[in-house]
Amino acid sequence: MQGLMQRTPLLLSSLITHAAANHAGTEIVSQTVEGPIARSTWGEVAERAGKLAGALRRLGVGEGDRVATLAWNTSRHLELYFGVTGIGAVLHTVNPRLFLPQIEYMLRHAEDSYVFFDIGFAEIIAEVAPNVPSLRGLIALTDRAHMPSLALPNLLCYEDLLGAESDAHPWPTLDENAASILCYTSGTTGNPKGVLYSHRALLLHSFCAAAADGLAVSCLDSGLLVVPLFHANAWGVPFAAAMVGAKLVLPGPRLDGASLFSLMQTERCTFAAGVPTVWFGFFDYIDRNRAALDLTTIRLDRVLCGGSAAPRALIKRFDEEFGAFLLHAWGMTETSPIATLGRLLPKHIGLDREARYDIQAKQGRPVYGVEIRVVDAEGRPLPRDGRSVGALMVRGPWVTAGYFKGEGGVVIDAEHWFNTGDVATMDEDGYVTLTDRAKDIIKSGGEWISSIELENAAVGHPDVLEAAAIGVAHPKWVERPLLLIRCKEGAVLDKATMLDFLADKVARWWLPDDVIVVEELPHTATGKLSKVTLRKAYANHLAP
Ligand code: AMP
C-alpha cells in the first residue's frame, strides 16, 4: 500500500524559496573582491538568483548544462549556488588555487558552457579559456566599473546581465535525483575526478548539517563561512543556513587572521566553519596583537572544523579564549561532505575539560544518513574497540555512487560500500579516530605510526604553529618518522626540546628520527598539508 502524502521533490530551489518567504530581511554580508563590505539579504539573494536564472536561460543554458564558477565566498557566488541549480543546470565549482593545467582539465572534462569568475582570476581565465572548446562565454562577477581590462572572448558583466532581467519566474519542478553541483576531488594521483551531487542528496544533507546534533544552526545565528564555496559545497552550510534563515558572513578573498577576526567581531558571529590551517592563522594573529584586541566582543559559540585533523590544542584554544565548542567533522568531497560529527554523549556531561577535549579530538560519530564501518584487509568488519585499525568504509544517500563520466570505474562494492582511502579505528560509542590517509601512514618495521597523532602531539607545544609528520625511507626500518615544524613568530625550538616534549605523549618507537624547523609548510589547494611534496623533498633525509 502506498502512502498518501505529497511527492514534492527534494530540490535546492525549495531552500531559497523558503528563505525568501520567511527570512527575507536576514543579512548576507560579503567581503567583496572589489574592496568594500557589501550587505545583501536572503530576500535579495533569492531575487537575484531568480534574475540570474532568467539570464542563464537567455544565454541558452538548459537542464544538465554545466556552468562553472571560479570565485571566493561572496553573495554573488551564493546567488550562483541557487540560480544555476534552480533551473536544473549543474554548478561546477572550481578551486582557483589549483594549477592551471588542472583547472583546464576540469573545465574540459566537465564541458562547461560558461564560467563565472571573480575579477582577480581574469588571468587564469585568459590562459585556460581558449583551450576549452565547450565554453560559450565568460562572465566577470562584478559591475561595469570593475570589468577586467584583459581582452577575453565573449566576456559579459554579471551586474549587466542581472540588470537586464525583470521579474523572476517560479522555479521549475525537476527530478530530485537530477544533478545539481559538480565538484572535482583533488586526488594526489591521477586526474581529478568529478563528484556529481543530486538535489536530493544535498537537501537531505542540509537537514543533517542544520540539526541540533549537527551544527545546530538557527535563525538566531550569524555564521562566518570560511570554508570555500568551491570546496565540497562549503560543507553544506549555505544550504543549511537557507533552510533555517541564518545570517551568513562571507569573507571573500581575505582569509587572514586580522580580516576574520574583524568580521567575527563586527558581524557578531555565533558560529564559523573552516579548516584547521585557517584557525592556526587566526590564533597567530590574536597572539601577536593580543594587547590591541578586545576578545570579549567575540560571540563565537561553535566552530565546525574538519578537512584535516583538528588538533586537541586548537580545540582547547577555542574553548579557553571564547568558550566556543569545536565541532570536529570528518568527511570528503565524495560524502557531500558530512559523515561524522564530534558531538558529545550524555555520559560525557560533567567530564572535566581535558577529558572532553580528548573526545572532541576524535573525528566524531556517524550522522544519521551515513553508515560507517572499519574493515580489515579482507573486508571483514573490525570490532568497535578503539584499537583495531582498518579501512574506513561509508555508504548512504549522500555518498557517491560513482564519478562523473565513469572515471575510476566502479567505486562501490555490491553492498554499496565506498572505500574512503582513510584508515581509522572506531570505539564502542561509534567515535571514529582517523589514523591517516592510507598513503600517509608511516610504516616502521612492519608496524604503523599515525602521522596525525604525531602532528597533534607536536602542535600541543606552545611555540609550534604547524607540524607535519612523514615517513621517510630508512635502511633498517623501511620507514621512520620525520617531523617538520613551523614555529610561531619569534619562537626558537630545536630537536632535543621537541623530542623531550613528545616523550610522554607518544610511544617511544614513534618518536621522530629527526625534527626540522622550517619557515613554511606546503599545502594543497584545499588547505591540507601536502605530504607528497614533503615526501619528495625529504626522500633521502635518513639515507646512510
Ligand atoms: P576532500 O575530499 O578534499 O575534502 O578530502 C577528504 C579527506 O580529508 C578525507 O578522506 C580525509 O583524509 C581528510 N579529512 C577530512 N576531515 C578530516 C578530519 N577531521 N581529520 C583528519 N582528516 C580529515
Coordinates of C-alpha atoms and ligand atoms in Angstrom, one line a residue:
M1 CA 0.0 0.0 0.0
Q2 CA 1.3 3.4 -0.9
G3 CA 1.3 6.3 1.5
L4 CA -0.9 9.2 0.7
M5 CA 1.5 12.1 1.2
Q6 CA 2.5 14.6 -1.5
R7 CA 5.5 13.6 -3.6
T8 CA 7.1 17.0 -3.5
P9 CA 10.6 16.5 -5.0
L10 CA 13.5 17.5 -2.7
L11 CA 15.0 20.4 -4.6
L12 CA 17.6 23.0 -3.7
S13 CA 15.3 25.7 -5.0
S14 CA 12.9 25.0 -2.2
L15 CA 15.6 26.3 0.2
I16 CA 15.9 29.7 -1.3
T17 CA 12.1 30.0 -1.8
H18 CA 11.7 29.3 1.9
A19 CA 14.5 31.7 3.0
A20 CA 12.9 34.5 0.8
A21 CA 9.4 33.8 2.2
N22 CA 10.4 33.6 5.8
H23 CA 13.7 35.2 6.4
A24 CA 13.9 37.9 3.6
G25 CA 15.4 40.5 5.8
T26 CA 18.2 38.4 7.3
E27 CA 21.6 39.7 6.2
I28 CA 24.2 38.1 3.9
V29 CA 27.4 40.1 4.4
S30 CA 30.3 39.8 2.0
Q31 CA 33.9 41.0 1.9
T32 CA 33.9 41.8 -1.8
V33 CA 36.7 41.2 -4.2
E34 CA 36.5 44.9 -5.2
G35 CA 37.2 46.0 -1.6
P36 CA 34.2 47.2 0.4
I37 CA 32.0 45.1 2.6
A38 CA 28.6 44.5 0.8
R39 CA 25.3 43.9 2.5
S40 CA 22.6 41.8 1.0
T41 CA 19.8 39.7 2.4
W42 CA 18.2 36.3 1.8
G43 CA 15.4 38.2 0.1
E44 CA 17.8 39.9 -2.3
V45 CA 19.9 36.7 -2.9
A46 CA 16.6 35.0 -3.9
E47 CA 15.5 37.8 -6.1
R48 CA 18.9 38.0 -7.8
A49 CA 19.2 34.2 -8.1
G50 CA 15.8 34.4 -10.0
K51 CA 17.2 37.0 -12.3
L52 CA 20.3 35.0 -12.9
A53 CA 18.1 32.1 -13.8
G54 CA 16.4 34.3 -16.5
A55 CA 19.8 35.4 -17.7
L56 CA 21.1 31.9 -18.0
R57 CA 18.1 30.8 -20.0
R58 CA 18.6 33.7 -22.3
L59 CA 22.2 32.6 -22.7
G60 CA 20.9 29.2 -23.8
V61 CA 21.7 27.3 -20.6
G62 CA 19.4 24.3 -20.2
E63 CA 18.9 21.4 -17.8
G64 CA 22.1 19.4 -17.3
D65 CA 24.4 22.0 -18.8
R66 CA 27.4 22.7 -16.7
V67 CA 28.2 26.2 -15.5
A68 CA 31.5 26.8 -13.8
T69 CA 32.5 29.2 -11.1
L70 CA 36.0 30.4 -10.2
A71 CA 35.2 32.5 -7.2
W72 CA 35.6 33.3 -3.5
N73 CA 32.8 33.3 -0.9
T74 CA 30.6 36.3 -1.7
S75 CA 26.9 36.8 -2.1
R76 CA 27.3 36.7 -5.9
H77 CA 28.7 33.2 -5.6
L78 CA 25.8 32.3 -3.3
E79 CA 23.4 33.6 -5.9
L80 CA 25.0 31.2 -8.4
Y81 CA 24.5 28.3 -5.9
F82 CA 20.8 28.8 -6.2
G83 CA 20.4 30.4 -9.7
V84 CA 22.2 27.7 -11.6
T85 CA 20.9 24.7 -9.7
G86 CA 17.4 26.1 -9.6
I87 CA 16.9 25.7 -13.4
G88 CA 18.3 22.2 -13.5
A89 CA 21.7 23.3 -14.7
V90 CA 24.8 21.9 -12.9
L91 CA 27.0 24.3 -10.9
H92 CA 30.6 23.3 -11.4
T93 CA 32.6 24.9 -8.5
V94 CA 36.3 25.1 -9.5
N95 CA 39.1 25.6 -7.0
P96 CA 41.1 28.6 -8.2
R97 CA 44.1 27.6 -6.1
L98 CA 44.7 24.6 -8.4
F99 CA 47.4 24.6 -11.0
L100 CA 46.4 25.9 -14.4
P101 CA 46.6 22.5 -16.2
Q102 CA 44.3 21.0 -13.6
I103 CA 41.8 23.9 -13.9
E104 CA 41.9 23.5 -17.7
Y105 CA 41.5 19.7 -17.4
M106 CA 38.4 20.1 -15.2
L107 CA 36.7 22.7 -17.4
R108 CA 37.3 20.5 -20.4
H109 CA 36.2 17.3 -18.7
A110 CA 33.1 18.9 -17.4
E111 CA 32.4 20.5 -20.8
D112 CA 31.4 23.7 -19.1
S113 CA 29.3 26.1 -21.1
Y114 CA 30.0 29.3 -19.2
V115 CA 32.5 30.3 -16.5
F116 CA 31.5 32.9 -13.8
F117 CA 34.8 34.3 -12.4
D118 CA 36.0 36.8 -9.8
I119 CA 37.9 39.6 -11.4
G120 CA 41.1 38.5 -9.6
F121 CA 41.0 35.3 -11.6
A122 CA 40.8 37.0 -15.1
E123 CA 44.4 36.0 -15.9
I124 CA 43.7 32.3 -15.1
I125 CA 40.6 32.5 -17.4
A126 CA 42.6 34.2 -20.2
E127 CA 45.1 31.3 -20.1
V128 CA 42.7 28.4 -20.0
A129 CA 39.5 29.5 -21.8
P130 CA 41.0 29.3 -25.3
N131 CA 41.7 25.6 -24.7
V132 CA 38.1 24.7 -23.6
P133 CA 36.1 24.2 -26.7
S134 CA 32.7 23.9 -24.9
L135 CA 32.9 27.4 -23.5
R136 CA 30.3 29.8 -24.9
G137 CA 31.1 32.8 -22.7
L138 CA 32.8 34.2 -19.7
I139 CA 31.0 36.3 -17.0
A140 CA 33.0 38.6 -14.7
L141 CA 31.4 38.6 -11.3
T142 CA 31.4 42.4 -10.9
D143 CA 29.8 45.6 -12.1
R144 CA 30.6 47.6 -15.3
A145 CA 33.1 49.9 -13.4
H146 CA 35.3 47.0 -12.4
M147 CA 35.4 44.9 -15.5
P148 CA 38.8 43.3 -16.2
S149 CA 40.8 45.1 -18.9
L150 CA 42.1 41.8 -20.3
A151 CA 40.8 41.0 -23.8
L152 CA 38.7 38.0 -23.1
P153 CA 36.4 36.4 -25.8
N154 CA 32.6 36.6 -25.2
L155 CA 33.1 38.5 -22.0
L156 CA 30.0 39.6 -20.1
C157 CA 29.4 41.6 -17.0
Y158 CA 27.4 39.9 -14.1
E159 CA 25.6 43.0 -12.9
D160 CA 24.7 44.0 -16.5
L161 CA 23.2 40.5 -17.1
L162 CA 21.1 40.7 -13.9
G163 CA 20.2 44.3 -14.6
A164 CA 18.6 43.3 -17.9
E165 CA 16.2 40.8 -16.3
S166 CA 12.8 41.8 -14.9
D167 CA 10.7 39.7 -12.6
A168 CA 11.9 36.3 -11.6
H169 CA 9.8 33.3 -12.7
P170 CA 8.8 30.4 -10.5
W171 CA 11.5 27.7 -10.2
P172 CA 10.8 24.6 -12.4
T173 CA 9.9 21.3 -10.9
L174 CA 12.8 18.9 -11.5
D175 CA 13.6 15.3 -10.8
E176 CA 15.1 15.3 -7.3
N177 CA 17.7 12.8 -8.5
A178 CA 18.9 15.3 -11.2
A179 CA 22.5 16.6 -10.8
S180 CA 22.9 19.9 -9.1
I181 CA 26.5 20.5 -8.2
L182 CA 29.7 19.1 -9.7
C183 CA 33.0 19.2 -7.6
Y184 CA 36.2 17.6 -8.5
T185 CA 38.4 15.8 -5.9
S186 CA 41.9 17.0 -5.8
G187 CA 43.4 13.4 -5.8
T188 CA 47.1 13.3 -5.3
T189 CA 47.5 10.7 -8.1
G190 CA 45.9 10.7 -11.5
N191 CA 43.5 13.2 -12.8
P192 CA 40.9 14.9 -10.6
K193 CA 37.5 13.0 -10.5
G194 CA 34.1 14.7 -10.6
V195 CA 31.6 14.1 -7.8
L196 CA 28.2 14.8 -9.1
Y197 CA 25.7 15.7 -6.3
S198 CA 21.9 15.3 -6.8
H199 CA 19.4 17.8 -5.4
R200 CA 18.0 15.0 -3.2
A201 CA 21.5 14.2 -1.7
L202 CA 22.2 17.8 -0.9
L203 CA 18.8 18.5 0.5
L204 CA 19.0 15.6 2.9
H205 CA 22.5 16.6 3.8
S206 CA 21.2 20.1 4.7
F207 CA 18.8 18.6 7.3
C208 CA 21.8 16.8 8.8
A209 CA 24.0 19.9 8.8
A210 CA 21.4 22.1 10.4
A211 CA 20.2 19.6 13.1
A212 CA 20.8 20.0 16.8
D213 CA 23.4 17.3 16.9
G214 CA 24.9 18.8 13.7
L215 CA 25.9 22.4 13.5
A216 CA 22.6 23.3 15.4
V217 CA 22.2 26.3 13.2
S218 CA 19.2 28.6 13.6
C219 CA 17.7 31.9 12.5
L220 CA 19.3 33.4 15.6
D221 CA 22.8 32.6 14.3
S222 CA 25.3 34.6 12.3
G223 CA 27.8 32.3 10.6
L224 CA 31.3 33.0 9.3
L225 CA 31.7 30.8 6.3
V226 CA 35.4 30.4 5.8
V227 CA 35.3 27.0 4.1
P228 CA 35.2 27.9 0.4
L229 CA 32.1 27.6 -1.7
F230 CA 34.3 25.9 -4.2
H231 CA 35.2 23.0 -1.9
A232 CA 32.6 20.3 -1.2
N233 CA 29.6 22.7 -1.2
A234 CA 31.2 24.6 1.7
W235 CA 30.3 21.6 3.9
G236 CA 26.6 22.2 3.1
V237 CA 26.5 25.3 5.4
P238 CA 25.0 27.6 2.8
F239 CA 22.0 25.3 2.3
A240 CA 21.6 24.6 6.0
A241 CA 21.7 28.4 6.6
A242 CA 19.0 29.0 3.9
M243 CA 16.9 26.2 5.5
V244 CA 16.8 28.0 8.9
G245 CA 17.3 31.6 7.8
A246 CA 20.7 32.1 9.5
K247 CA 22.7 35.1 8.7
L248 CA 25.9 34.4 6.6
V249 CA 29.1 36.3 6.7
L250 CA 31.3 35.6 3.6
P251 CA 35.0 36.6 3.8
G252 CA 35.7 36.8 0.1
P253 CA 39.4 36.6 -0.7
R254 CA 40.5 37.7 2.8
L255 CA 41.2 34.7 4.9
D256 CA 44.0 36.1 7.1
G257 CA 43.6 36.3 10.8
A258 CA 43.0 40.0 11.0
S259 CA 40.2 40.0 8.4
L260 CA 38.5 37.0 10.0
F261 CA 38.7 38.5 13.5
S262 CA 37.3 41.8 12.3
L263 CA 34.3 40.1 10.5
M264 CA 33.7 37.9 13.5
Q265 CA 33.6 41.0 15.7
T266 CA 31.6 43.4 13.7
E267 CA 29.0 40.8 12.4
R268 CA 28.7 39.2 15.9
C269 CA 29.3 35.7 14.5
T270 CA 28.0 32.9 16.6
F271 CA 29.4 30.1 14.5
A272 CA 32.2 29.6 12.0
A273 CA 33.3 26.9 9.6
G274 CA 36.8 26.4 8.4
V275 CA 39.8 24.0 8.1
P276 CA 42.4 23.9 10.9
T277 CA 45.0 25.8 8.9
V278 CA 42.8 28.9 8.8
W279 CA 42.3 28.8 12.5
F280 CA 46.1 28.5 13.1
G281 CA 46.5 31.8 11.3
F282 CA 43.6 33.3 13.2
F283 CA 45.1 32.4 16.6
D284 CA 48.5 33.5 15.5
Y285 CA 47.0 36.9 14.7
I286 CA 45.5 37.0 18.2
D287 CA 48.7 36.1 19.8
R288 CA 50.6 38.8 18.0
N289 CA 48.0 41.5 18.7
R290 CA 46.5 40.5 22.0
A291 CA 47.1 43.8 23.7
A292 CA 45.2 45.7 21.0
L293 CA 42.2 43.3 20.7
D294 CA 39.1 43.1 22.8
L295 CA 38.3 39.3 22.8
T296 CA 35.2 39.9 24.9
T297 CA 33.5 41.3 21.8
I298 CA 33.6 37.9 20.1
R299 CA 30.3 36.0 20.4
L300 CA 31.5 32.7 18.9
D301 CA 29.7 29.7 20.2
R302 CA 30.8 26.8 18.0
V303 CA 33.2 26.1 15.1
L304 CA 32.7 23.4 12.5
C305 CA 36.2 22.2 11.7
G306 CA 37.5 19.3 9.5
G307 CA 39.2 18.6 6.2
S308 CA 42.2 17.6 8.2
A309 CA 42.5 16.6 11.8
A310 CA 41.7 19.4 14.3
P311 CA 44.4 19.1 16.9
R312 CA 43.5 19.0 20.6
A313 CA 45.4 22.2 21.1
L314 CA 43.1 24.0 18.7
I315 CA 40.0 22.6 20.5
K316 CA 41.4 23.8 23.8
R317 CA 42.1 27.3 22.5
F318 CA 38.6 27.9 21.1
D319 CA 37.3 26.8 24.5
E320 CA 39.6 28.8 26.6
E321 CA 39.6 32.0 24.6
F322 CA 35.9 32.2 23.6
G323 CA 34.1 29.3 25.4
A324 CA 33.4 28.0 21.8
F325 CA 32.9 24.3 21.1
L326 CA 35.0 23.0 18.2
L327 CA 32.7 20.5 16.4
H328 CA 35.1 18.2 14.7
A329 CA 33.8 16.7 11.5
W330 CA 35.2 14.1 9.1
G331 CA 34.1 13.8 5.5
M332 CA 35.2 14.1 2.0
T333 CA 34.1 15.5 -1.3
E334 CA 32.6 12.1 -2.1
T335 CA 30.3 12.3 1.1
S336 CA 28.8 15.8 0.4
P337 CA 30.8 16.1 2.8
I338 CA 29.5 15.5 6.3
A339 CA 29.8 11.9 7.5
T340 CA 30.9 12.0 11.2
L341 CA 30.5 14.8 13.8
G342 CA 32.1 15.1 17.2
R343 CA 29.1 15.8 19.4
L344 CA 29.2 14.6 23.0
L345 CA 27.0 11.9 24.6
P346 CA 25.0 12.2 27.8
K347 CA 27.7 10.3 29.6
H348 CA 30.3 13.0 28.8
I349 CA 28.3 15.7 30.5
G350 CA 30.3 16.7 33.6
L351 CA 33.6 15.5 32.3
D352 CA 36.5 17.8 33.1
R353 CA 37.7 19.9 30.2
E354 CA 40.8 17.9 29.4
A355 CA 38.8 14.7 29.2
R356 CA 36.3 16.4 27.0
Y357 CA 39.0 17.7 24.6
D358 CA 40.1 14.1 24.1
I359 CA 36.6 13.2 22.9
Q360 CA 36.4 16.2 20.7
A361 CA 39.8 15.4 19.1
K362 CA 38.3 12.2 17.7
Q363 CA 36.7 12.7 14.3
G364 CA 33.2 12.1 15.7
R365 CA 30.3 9.6 15.3
P366 CA 28.3 8.7 12.2
V367 CA 25.5 11.1 11.5
Y368 CA 22.1 9.7 10.5
G369 CA 22.3 9.1 6.8
V370 CA 25.8 7.8 6.6
E371 CA 26.6 4.2 7.7
I372 CA 30.2 3.7 8.6
R373 CA 32.4 0.7 9.3
V374 CA 36.1 -0.1 9.7
V375 CA 37.2 -3.3 7.9
D376 CA 40.3 -5.5 7.7
A377 CA 42.3 -6.3 4.6
E378 CA 39.7 -9.0 3.6
G379 CA 36.8 -6.6 4.0
R380 CA 35.6 -8.1 7.3
P381 CA 34.2 -5.6 9.9
L382 CA 36.6 -5.0 12.8
P383 CA 35.5 -4.7 16.4
R384 CA 34.4 -1.3 17.7
D385 CA 37.2 -1.3 20.3
G386 CA 39.0 1.9 19.6
R387 CA 42.1 -0.1 18.8
S388 CA 41.6 -2.2 15.7
V389 CA 42.9 -0.2 12.7
G390 CA 41.4 -0.7 9.2
A391 CA 39.9 0.8 6.1
L392 CA 37.1 3.3 6.6
M393 CA 34.0 2.4 4.5
V394 CA 30.9 4.5 4.1
R395 CA 27.5 4.3 2.4
G396 CA 24.3 6.3 2.3
P397 CA 22.1 8.7 0.3
W398 CA 24.7 11.5 0.1
V399 CA 27.7 9.2 -0.6
T400 CA 28.9 9.0 -4.2
A401 CA 27.9 6.0 -6.3
G402 CA 30.5 6.7 -9.0
Y403 CA 32.5 9.6 -10.5
F404 CA 31.4 11.8 -13.4
K405 CA 31.7 10.1 -16.8
G406 CA 32.6 6.8 -15.1
E407 CA 36.2 7.9 -14.2
G408 CA 37.9 5.5 -11.9
G409 CA 35.5 2.7 -12.8
V410 CA 33.3 1.0 -10.2
V411 CA 34.0 2.6 -6.9
I412 CA 31.4 0.9 -4.6
D413 CA 31.1 -2.7 -3.8
A414 CA 28.0 -4.9 -4.2
E415 CA 26.6 -3.6 -0.9
H416 CA 27.2 0.0 -1.9
W417 CA 30.2 0.5 0.5
F418 CA 32.6 3.1 -0.7
N419 CA 36.2 2.8 0.4
T420 CA 37.3 6.2 1.6
G421 CA 41.0 5.6 1.4
D422 CA 41.2 6.6 5.1
V423 CA 42.5 4.4 7.8
A424 CA 40.7 4.6 11.2
T425 CA 39.6 3.0 14.4
M426 CA 36.0 3.1 15.8
D427 CA 35.3 2.8 19.5
E428 CA 32.4 1.2 21.3
D429 CA 30.4 4.5 21.2
G430 CA 31.0 4.8 17.4
Y431 CA 33.6 7.6 17.6
V432 CA 35.9 7.3 14.7
T433 CA 39.6 8.2 15.1
L434 CA 41.3 8.8 11.8
T435 CA 44.8 7.4 11.9
D436 CA 45.8 8.5 8.5
R437 CA 45.2 8.7 4.8
A438 CA 46.2 5.1 3.8
K439 CA 49.1 6.5 1.8
D440 CA 50.3 8.8 4.6
I441 CA 50.7 6.1 7.3
I442 CA 54.3 5.7 8.5
K443 CA 55.3 2.1 8.2
S444 CA 58.1 1.4 10.6
G445 CA 59.4 -2.2 10.9
G446 CA 56.0 -3.7 9.9
E447 CA 54.1 -1.5 12.5
W448 CA 52.1 1.6 11.7
I449 CA 52.7 5.0 13.1
S450 CA 49.9 7.6 12.8
S451 CA 51.2 10.8 11.3
I452 CA 48.1 12.6 12.5
E453 CA 48.8 11.6 16.1
L454 CA 52.4 12.8 15.9
E455 CA 51.3 16.1 14.4
N456 CA 48.6 16.6 17.0
A457 CA 51.1 16.0 19.8
A458 CA 53.6 18.4 18.2
V459 CA 51.2 21.3 17.8
G460 CA 50.5 20.9 21.5
H461 CA 53.8 22.7 22.1
P462 CA 53.1 26.4 22.8
D463 CA 55.8 27.5 20.3
V464 CA 54.6 25.3 17.4
L465 CA 52.3 26.8 14.8
E466 CA 52.0 23.8 12.5
A467 CA 53.6 20.4 12.2
A468 CA 53.9 17.7 9.5
A469 CA 55.0 14.1 10.1
I470 CA 56.0 12.0 7.2
G471 CA 57.5 8.5 6.6
V472 CA 61.0 8.7 5.2
A473 CA 62.9 5.7 3.8
H474 CA 65.1 4.0 6.3
P475 CA 67.7 1.3 5.7
K476 CA 66.6 -0.8 8.7
W477 CA 63.0 0.0 9.5
V478 CA 61.8 0.6 5.9
E479 CA 60.4 4.0 7.0
R480 CA 60.9 6.2 10.0
P481 CA 59.0 9.3 11.1
L482 CA 60.4 12.7 10.2
L483 CA 58.8 15.7 11.9
L484 CA 58.8 19.2 10.3
I485 CA 57.6 22.1 12.4
R486 CA 56.8 25.7 11.7
C487 CA 57.3 27.8 14.8
K488 CA 55.4 30.8 15.9
E489 CA 57.0 34.2 15.1
G490 CA 60.0 34.8 17.3
A491 CA 60.0 31.3 18.9
V492 CA 63.0 29.1 18.8
L493 CA 62.8 25.3 19.0
D494 CA 65.3 22.5 18.5
K495 CA 65.2 18.8 18.0
A496 CA 66.1 17.9 21.6
T497 CA 63.4 20.2 23.1
M498 CA 60.8 18.8 20.7
L499 CA 61.7 15.1 21.4
D500 CA 61.7 15.8 25.1
F501 CA 58.2 17.4 24.8
L502 CA 56.9 14.4 22.8
A503 CA 58.5 11.8 25.0
D504 CA 55.4 11.3 27.3
K505 CA 52.9 11.9 24.5
V506 CA 53.6 9.1 22.1
A507 CA 55.1 5.6 22.2
R508 CA 58.9 5.6 22.4
W509 CA 59.3 3.9 19.0
W510 CA 57.1 6.6 17.4
L511 CA 59.5 9.4 18.3
P512 CA 60.7 11.0 15.1
D513 CA 64.2 10.2 13.9
D514 CA 64.7 13.9 13.1
V515 CA 62.9 17.2 13.7
I516 CA 63.4 20.0 11.3
V517 CA 62.3 23.6 11.8
V518 CA 61.0 25.1 8.5
E519 CA 59.8 28.6 7.5
E520 CA 56.8 27.3 5.6
L521 CA 54.9 24.0 5.1
P522 CA 53.5 23.3 1.7
H523 CA 49.7 23.0 1.4
T524 CA 47.4 21.5 -1.2
A525 CA 44.7 23.6 -2.9
T526 CA 42.2 22.6 -0.2
G527 CA 44.4 23.7 2.7
K528 CA 45.7 20.2 3.7
L529 CA 49.4 19.6 4.3
S530 CA 51.0 18.5 1.0
K531 CA 52.6 15.3 2.2
V532 CA 53.5 14.3 -1.4
T533 CA 55.7 17.4 -1.7
L534 CA 57.3 16.8 1.6
R535 CA 58.0 13.1 1.0
K536 CA 59.7 14.1 -2.3
A537 CA 61.7 16.8 -0.7
Y538 CA 62.9 14.7 2.2
A539 CA 63.0 11.3 0.5
N540 CA 66.7 10.7 1.2
H541 CA 66.9 12.5 4.5
L542 CA 67.6 9.4 6.6
A543 CA 69.7 7.6 3.9
P544 CA 73.0 6.4 5.2
Ligands
AMP1 P1 38.4 16.3 0.4 O1 37.7 15.4 -0.4 O2 39.4 17.2 -0.3 O3 37.5 17.1 1.3 O4 39.4 15.4 1.4 C1 38.8 14.4 2.2 C2 39.9 13.8 3.1 O5 40.3 14.8 4.0 C3 39.4 12.7 3.9 O6 39.4 11.5 3.1 C4 40.5 12.7 5.0 O7 41.7 12.1 4.6 C5 40.7 14.1 5.2 N1 39.9 14.6 6.3 C6 38.7 15.2 6.3 N2 38.3 15.5 7.5 C7 39.3 15.1 8.4 C8 39.4 15.2 9.8 N3 38.5 15.7 10.6 N4 40.6 14.6 10.3 C9 41.5 14.1 9.5 N5 41.4 14.1 8.2 C10 40.3 14.6 7.6

